[in-house]
Amino acid sequence: MDFSLAQRDGFLLAFQQTFPFSKIDPQSLLKGCYHHWCQSVQRLASNHAVVAPGRETDFEDLASMMYNSRGEKSFELAVQQMRIDFPNSERWLKWWTQSGVAAMIFQSKGILKEELQENSTRTTNGVEAFHRDLYRIVQQKKPIIDTLKQIFSYLQCTGSFFQRIDIGAKINDKMKPRIKKRNLKPKFVNDGRAPDTTKELLATGGDGKNKEEEKERERGGKKKSEGAGKRKSGEDGRMKSEEEERKRSEEEEEEEEEEEEEEEEEEEEKKKGGKEGDRANEEMRKQQSSERRRKLTEKLAQGRDLLKQQKKKEALERQSRKRKQNEGDAQAKKKRVNEWTIARLDLRPVPGGVMTKFNLDQAAVLGMYDPKADGHCGWRAASVVLNGTEQEWPLVKVCMDAILKKHSEFYRYGLRVEYDDLLRMLSHQTEGVGVFSNNYFETLDCPRLLAEAYNRPVVIYSDDSQMTYLPHLQEPPPSPQSPIVLYLSAFHFRAIVLDEEAITKIQWPPIYPGYYQFNKDLNLPLGWYDLYAPVCRT
């Protein structure tokens, strides 16, 4: 059923009146429409004011995790991650996590009966069409007997359609176009649909115009004024070109007038002179005319070449200005993002001894993050790089556990990791409880599994060693991110947060020994090796 409050309350009231002595909780019989949930997710994923372009898949994955989570903890992790990654979806999340709504759709709430939860039947086009017809037939504020007559009439009509189909006749199921009447009633607000439009998600009250919109309009006004200035300069250039053309045409007209005057003079001389003089004058006139045409042709060709060169020069200047502007905007944006990251994570400068020892480039390093020292510091440090907060460290363990189980044979018999120890290590997710050393983030199997789980290299620096671990089973994405860098000192991990373009700015530690030959022998991808081999020490 739909998620509207009226439908829910109507069902609960009818159930209590019809079965007053039933021990069944009527709330356990309310199953929300999966189709409506998917529509709501898709509407929000396509709204780029909420979900940035290119991140639709991330949003849909988190929504799928919310729907399929069996436990309350994993459900809350998915909700929290969505709040962090997509802050503008807060009102949408608040609507869907209401107790009455969440109990109808999410498995982790455990209120819906199991047989209803596991039932795969959801909806069909025929059911939705019948539902639409019922809404159109049943009129409001009419006696039930009148409504039943209309329903019986509809069923008889449908039955006649089936009879005609049985005998091979065709039916015309096309509806006549209806003229939509003007609705003067107040707009109906549907409380059975989550807020999924930009106006509903980002409105801040008042007259609906917030400061961000005003800033956007100001920026738009500046851009328009700049565009007007550019258009004006372009018009000045065109006017200048037209003036040059006009001058050239005047010069050509003057030359033609001179030619006509010379021809008239020659005709007069021809009349006065004899035949021999006429022939000599004729030949001379032809030579002069030919010479004038040649000079005129050369002059016009030079003008055309000069005009082409001028236009080409102006086009190159425009491209150069645009390229410099784009580069400046990109650098300014990058600087703002880095400053925001440093402030949000409260990063501290990396000690000079560490920078020198590991040959780190100051321009590529944003700072160092020191997580809580509770035995989970390795996962906490990785979560800072991956999720922007150390509080999401259980989610890092969940992802690593999923990859380990998915490729269990590869890790057991290919890499020969301590499989059972890794499973025990990843299952320990209780915060505030003492952690034994055998559950610490170790520096061999854990980095390789972390790199595979997020398809991102992991670099481990410690006081006595340093190593780069690459994913084995996946190719790098089109725009690979900088590696996850962890620094181990005195049995405590810290995260070194890097700039986005740090891959080519730093000489990384050696790649884990045997990686290339192992992947080559098993015919596994070598894209990560080709990308990092030139920038890693041997």
mmCIF file of N, CA and C in Angstrom, residues 62-130:
data_model
loop_
_atom_site.group_PDB
_atom_site.id
_atom_site.type_symbol
_atom_site.label_atom_id
_atom_site.label_comp_id
_atom_site.label_asym_id
_atom_site.label_seq_id
_atom_site.Cartn_x
_atom_site.Cartn_y
_atom_site.Cartn_z
ATOM 1 N N LEU A 62 23.792 3.169 -1.452
ATOM 2 C CA LEU A 62 23.451 3.416 -0.047
ATOM 3 C C LEU A 62 21.955 3.204 0.200
ATOM 4 N N ALA A 63 21.109 3.607 -0.756
ATOM 5 C CA ALA A 63 19.675 3.369 -0.608
ATOM 6 C C ALA A 63 19.380 1.873 -0.601
ATOM 7 N N SER A 64 20.083 1.118 -1.444
ATOM 8 C CA SER A 64 19.907 -0.340 -1.463
ATOM 9 C C SER A 64 20.356 -0.961 -0.143
ATOM 10 N N MET A 65 21.435 -0.411 0.446
ATOM 11 C CA MET A 65 21.907 -0.910 1.731
ATOM 12 C C MET A 65 20.875 -0.620 2.825
ATOM 13 N N MET A 66 20.227 0.547 2.747
ATOM 14 C CA MET A 66 19.166 0.853 3.712
ATOM 15 C C MET A 66 18.022 -0.149 3.608
ATOM 16 N N TYR A 67 17.640 -0.483 2.373
ATOM 17 C CA TYR A 67 16.493 -1.379 2.183
ATOM 18 C C TYR A 67 16.818 -2.818 2.579
ATOM 19 N N ASN A 68 18.014 -3.286 2.256
ATOM 20 C CA ASN A 68 18.355 -4.695 2.453
ATOM 21 C C ASN A 68 19.009 -4.995 3.792
ATOM 22 N N SER A 69 19.338 -3.966 4.588
ATOM 23 C CA SER A 69 19.986 -4.216 5.881
ATOM 24 C C SER A 69 19.094 -5.063 6.774
ATOM 25 N N ARG A 70 19.684 -6.112 7.352
ATOM 26 C CA ARG A 70 18.944 -6.994 8.267
ATOM 27 C C ARG A 70 19.016 -6.516 9.704
ATOM 28 N N GLY A 71 20.077 -5.827 10.034
ATOM 29 C CA GLY A 71 20.245 -5.348 11.403
ATOM 30 C C GLY A 71 20.115 -3.842 11.496
ATOM 31 N N GLU A 72 19.744 -3.384 12.675
ATOM 32 C CA GLU A 72 19.539 -1.958 12.900
ATOM 33 C C GLU A 72 20.852 -1.190 12.780
ATOM 34 N N LYS A 73 21.966 -1.830 13.183
ATOM 35 C CA LYS A 73 23.252 -1.142 13.167
ATOM 36 C C LYS A 73 23.700 -0.838 11.740
ATOM 37 N N SER A 74 23.606 -1.845 10.859
ATOM 38 C CA SER A 74 24.004 -1.616 9.466
ATOM 39 C C SER A 74 23.073 -0.614 8.794
ATOM 40 N N PHE A 75 21.797 -0.624 9.171
ATOM 41 C CA PHE A 75 20.855 0.360 8.637
ATOM 42 C C PHE A 75 21.264 1.778 9.050
ATOM 43 N N GLU A 76 21.591 1.956 10.321
ATOM 44 C CA GLU A 76 21.990 3.279 10.797
ATOM 45 C C GLU A 76 23.300 3.731 10.163
ATOM 46 N N LEU A 77 24.226 2.766 9.920
ATOM 47 C CA LEU A 77 25.474 3.122 9.248
ATOM 48 C C LEU A 77 25.212 3.651 7.844
ATOM 49 N N ALA A 78 24.297 2.981 7.122
ATOM 50 C CA ALA A 78 23.970 3.423 5.770
ATOM 51 C C ALA A 78 23.333 4.813 5.789
ATOM 52 N N VAL A 79 22.429 5.051 6.748
ATOM 53 C CA VAL A 79 21.769 6.366 6.859
ATOM 54 C C VAL A 79 22.793 7.447 7.186
ATOM 55 N N GLN A 80 23.703 7.128 8.143
ATOM 56 C CA GLN A 80 24.708 8.108 8.525
ATOM 57 C C GLN A 80 25.647 8.440 7.374
ATOM 58 N N GLN A 81 26.031 7.396 6.596
ATOM 59 C CA GLN A 81 26.907 7.620 5.452
ATOM 60 C C GLN A 81 26.224 8.476 4.393
ATOM 61 N N MET A 82 24.921 8.271 4.201
ATOM 62 C CA MET A 82 24.187 9.079 3.221
ATOM 63 C C MET A 82 24.113 10.524 3.693
ATOM 64 N N ARG A 83 23.947 10.738 4.998
ATOM 65 C CA ARG A 83 23.916 12.109 5.516
ATOM 66 C C ARG A 83 25.251 12.817 5.275
ATOM 67 N N ILE A 84 26.364 12.061 5.391
ATOM 68 C CA ILE A 84 27.683 12.659 5.208
ATOM 69 C C ILE A 84 27.937 12.947 3.730
ATOM 70 N N ASP A 85 27.644 11.952 2.865
ATOM 71 C CA ASP A 85 27.941 12.092 1.434
ATOM 72 C C ASP A 85 26.958 13.014 0.722
ATOM 73 N N PHE A 86 25.692 13.028 1.163
ATOM 74 C CA PHE A 86 24.660 13.817 0.472
ATOM 75 C C PHE A 86 23.873 14.630 1.510
ATOM 76 N N PRO A 87 24.470 15.700 2.031
ATOM 77 C CA PRO A 87 23.818 16.450 3.118
ATOM 78 C C PRO A 87 22.477 17.069 2.724
ATOM 79 N N ASN A 88 22.263 17.361 1.443
ATOM 80 C CA ASN A 88 20.995 17.970 1.031
ATOM 81 C C ASN A 88 19.830 16.990 1.029
ATOM 82 N N SER A 89 20.095 15.709 1.295
ATOM 83 C CA SER A 89 19.024 14.712 1.359
ATOM 84 C C SER A 89 18.484 14.554 2.776
ATOM 85 N N GLU A 90 18.835 15.468 3.677
ATOM 86 C CA GLU A 90 18.462 15.314 5.086
ATOM 87 C C GLU A 90 16.945 15.215 5.275
ATOM 88 N N ARG A 91 16.179 16.088 4.614
ATOM 89 C CA ARG A 91 14.724 16.052 4.793
ATOM 90 C C ARG A 91 14.125 14.784 4.216
ATOM 91 N N TRP A 92 14.683 14.320 3.101
ATOM 92 C CA TRP A 92 14.224 13.053 2.503
ATOM 93 C C TRP A 92 14.482 11.897 3.465
ATOM 94 N N LEU A 93 15.667 11.850 4.058
ATOM 95 C CA LEU A 93 15.998 10.786 5.022
ATOM 96 C C LEU A 93 15.112 10.878 6.266
ATOM 97 N N LYS A 94 14.866 12.089 6.719
ATOM 98 C CA LYS A 94 14.041 12.261 7.913
ATOM 99 C C LYS A 94 12.634 11.723 7.679
ATOM 100 N N TRP A 95 12.095 11.908 6.465
ATOM 101 C CA TRP A 95 10.758 11.412 6.149
ATOM 102 C C TRP A 95 10.747 9.889 6.112
ATOM 103 N N TRP A 96 11.729 9.287 5.452
ATOM 104 C CA TRP A 96 11.733 7.828 5.301
ATOM 105 C C TRP A 96 12.085 7.106 6.602
ATOM 106 N N THR A 97 12.765 7.760 7.527
ATOM 107 C CA THR A 97 13.124 7.095 8.788
ATOM 108 C C THR A 97 12.106 7.349 9.891
ATOM 109 N N GLN A 98 10.977 7.953 9.577
ATOM 110 C CA GLN A 98 9.887 8.018 10.552
ATOM 111 C C GLN A 98 9.488 6.600 10.964
ATOM 112 N N SER A 99 9.125 6.423 12.224
ATOM 113 C CA SER A 99 8.837 5.070 12.714
ATOM 114 C C SER A 99 7.716 4.412 11.920
ATOM 115 N N GLY A 100 6.626 5.152 11.617
ATOM 116 C CA GLY A 100 5.514 4.561 10.890
ATOM 117 C C GLY A 100 5.862 4.196 9.466
ATOM 118 N N VAL A 101 6.649 5.027 8.801
ATOM 119 C CA VAL A 101 7.021 4.780 7.405
ATOM 120 C C VAL A 101 8.094 3.702 7.314
ATOM 121 N N ALA A 102 9.138 3.818 8.164
ATOM 122 C CA ALA A 102 10.254 2.866 8.110
ATOM 123 C C ALA A 102 9.794 1.437 8.389
ATOM 124 N N ALA A 103 8.816 1.259 9.286
ATOM 125 C CA ALA A 103 8.344 -0.088 9.622
ATOM 126 C C ALA A 103 7.674 -0.770 8.431
ATOM 127 N N MET A 104 7.179 -0.002 7.466
ATOM 128 C CA MET A 104 6.466 -0.572 6.321
ATOM 129 C C MET A 104 7.395 -1.030 5.197
ATOM 130 N N ILE A 105 8.658 -0.570 5.176
ATOM 131 C CA ILE A 105 9.499 -0.814 4.006
ATOM 132 C C ILE A 105 10.854 -1.424 4.342
ATOM 133 N N PHE A 106 11.452 -1.071 5.496
ATOM 134 C CA PHE A 106 12.823 -1.494 5.777
ATOM 135 C C PHE A 106 12.839 -2.782 6.587
ATOM 136 N N GLN A 107 13.634 -3.734 6.134
ATOM 137 C CA GLN A 107 13.681 -5.050 6.766
ATOM 138 C C GLN A 107 14.300 -4.994 8.160
ATOM 139 N N SER A 108 15.218 -4.049 8.379
ATOM 140 C CA SER A 108 15.924 -4.002 9.655
ATOM 141 C C SER A 108 15.006 -3.653 10.821
ATOM 142 N N LYS A 109 13.837 -3.089 10.578
ATOM 143 C CA LYS A 109 12.939 -2.707 11.669
ATOM 144 C C LYS A 109 12.284 -3.929 12.323
ATOM 145 N N GLY A 110 12.155 -5.027 11.576
ATOM 146 C CA GLY A 110 11.659 -6.274 12.153
ATOM 147 C C GLY A 110 10.216 -6.244 12.604
ATOM 148 N N ILE A 111 9.398 -5.322 12.104
ATOM 149 C CA ILE A 111 7.993 -5.227 12.518
ATOM 150 C C ILE A 111 7.097 -5.991 11.547
ATOM 151 N N LEU A 112 7.381 -5.907 10.255
ATOM 152 C CA LEU A 112 6.557 -6.572 9.247
ATOM 153 C C LEU A 112 6.684 -8.087 9.370
ATOM 154 N N LYS A 113 5.556 -8.803 9.163
ATOM 155 C CA LYS A 113 5.570 -10.259 9.238
ATOM 156 C C LYS A 113 6.568 -10.827 8.223
ATOM 157 N N GLU A 114 7.209 -11.921 8.629
ATOM 158 C CA GLU A 114 8.282 -12.475 7.794
ATOM 159 C C GLU A 114 7.762 -12.943 6.445
ATOM 160 N N GLU A 115 6.553 -13.588 6.435
ATOM 161 C CA GLU A 115 6.029 -14.088 5.171
ATOM 162 C C GLU A 115 5.684 -12.947 4.212
ATOM 163 N N LEU A 116 5.269 -11.796 4.775
ATOM 164 C CA LEU A 116 5.026 -10.631 3.929
ATOM 165 C C LEU A 116 6.338 -10.017 3.448
ATOM 166 N N GLN A 117 7.344 -9.977 4.344
ATOM 167 C CA GLN A 117 8.628 -9.399 3.989
ATOM 168 C C GLN A 117 9.315 -10.202 2.890
ATOM 169 N N GLU A 118 9.193 -11.539 2.960
ATOM 170 C CA GLU A 118 9.866 -12.411 1.998
ATOM 171 C C GLU A 118 9.072 -12.591 0.702
ATOM 172 N N ASN A 119 7.818 -12.179 0.690
ATOM 173 C CA ASN A 119 6.997 -12.362 -0.504
ATOM 174 C C ASN A 119 7.530 -11.472 -1.628
ATOM 175 N N SER A 120 7.841 -12.103 -2.775
ATOM 176 C CA SER A 120 8.455 -11.359 -3.882
ATOM 177 C C SER A 120 7.435 -10.593 -4.716
ATOM 178 N N THR A 121 6.133 -10.898 -4.571
ATOM 179 C CA THR A 121 5.108 -10.204 -5.363
ATOM 180 C C THR A 121 5.004 -8.755 -4.893
ATOM 181 N N ARG A 122 5.121 -7.819 -5.816
ATOM 182 C CA ARG A 122 5.082 -6.413 -5.445
ATOM 183 C C ARG A 122 3.965 -5.685 -6.174
ATOM 184 N N THR A 123 4.125 -5.473 -7.457
ATOM 185 C CA THR A 123 3.073 -4.815 -8.218
ATOM 186 C C THR A 123 3.285 -5.106 -9.693
ATOM 187 N N THR A 124 2.244 -4.904 -10.484
ATOM 188 C CA THR A 124 2.332 -5.079 -11.936
ATOM 189 C C THR A 124 1.640 -3.902 -12.601
ATOM 190 N N ASN A 125 1.840 -3.779 -13.916
ATOM 191 C CA ASN A 125 1.179 -2.698 -14.647
ATOM 192 C C ASN A 125 -0.339 -2.845 -14.589
ATOM 193 N N GLY A 126 -0.803 -4.118 -14.654
ATOM 194 C CA GLY A 126 -2.241 -4.344 -14.591
ATOM 195 C C GLY A 126 -2.830 -3.919 -13.264
ATOM 196 N N VAL A 127 -2.129 -4.231 -12.166
ATOM 197 C CA VAL A 127 -2.611 -3.843 -10.833
ATOM 198 C C VAL A 127 -2.661 -2.325 -10.708
ATOM 199 N N GLU A 128 -1.603 -1.658 -11.187
ATOM 200 C CA GLU A 128 -1.591 -0.202 -11.105
ATOM 201 C C GLU A 128 -2.704 0.414 -11.966
ATOM 202 N N ALA A 129 -2.962 -0.171 -13.149
ATOM 203 C CA ALA A 129 -4.036 0.342 -14.005
ATOM 204 C C ALA A 129 -5.402 0.156 -13.344
ATOM 205 N N PHE A 130 -5.606 -1.034 -12.724
ATOM 206 C CA PHE A 130 -6.871 -1.278 -12.033
ATOM 207 C C PHE A 130 -7.036 -0.307 -10.857
#
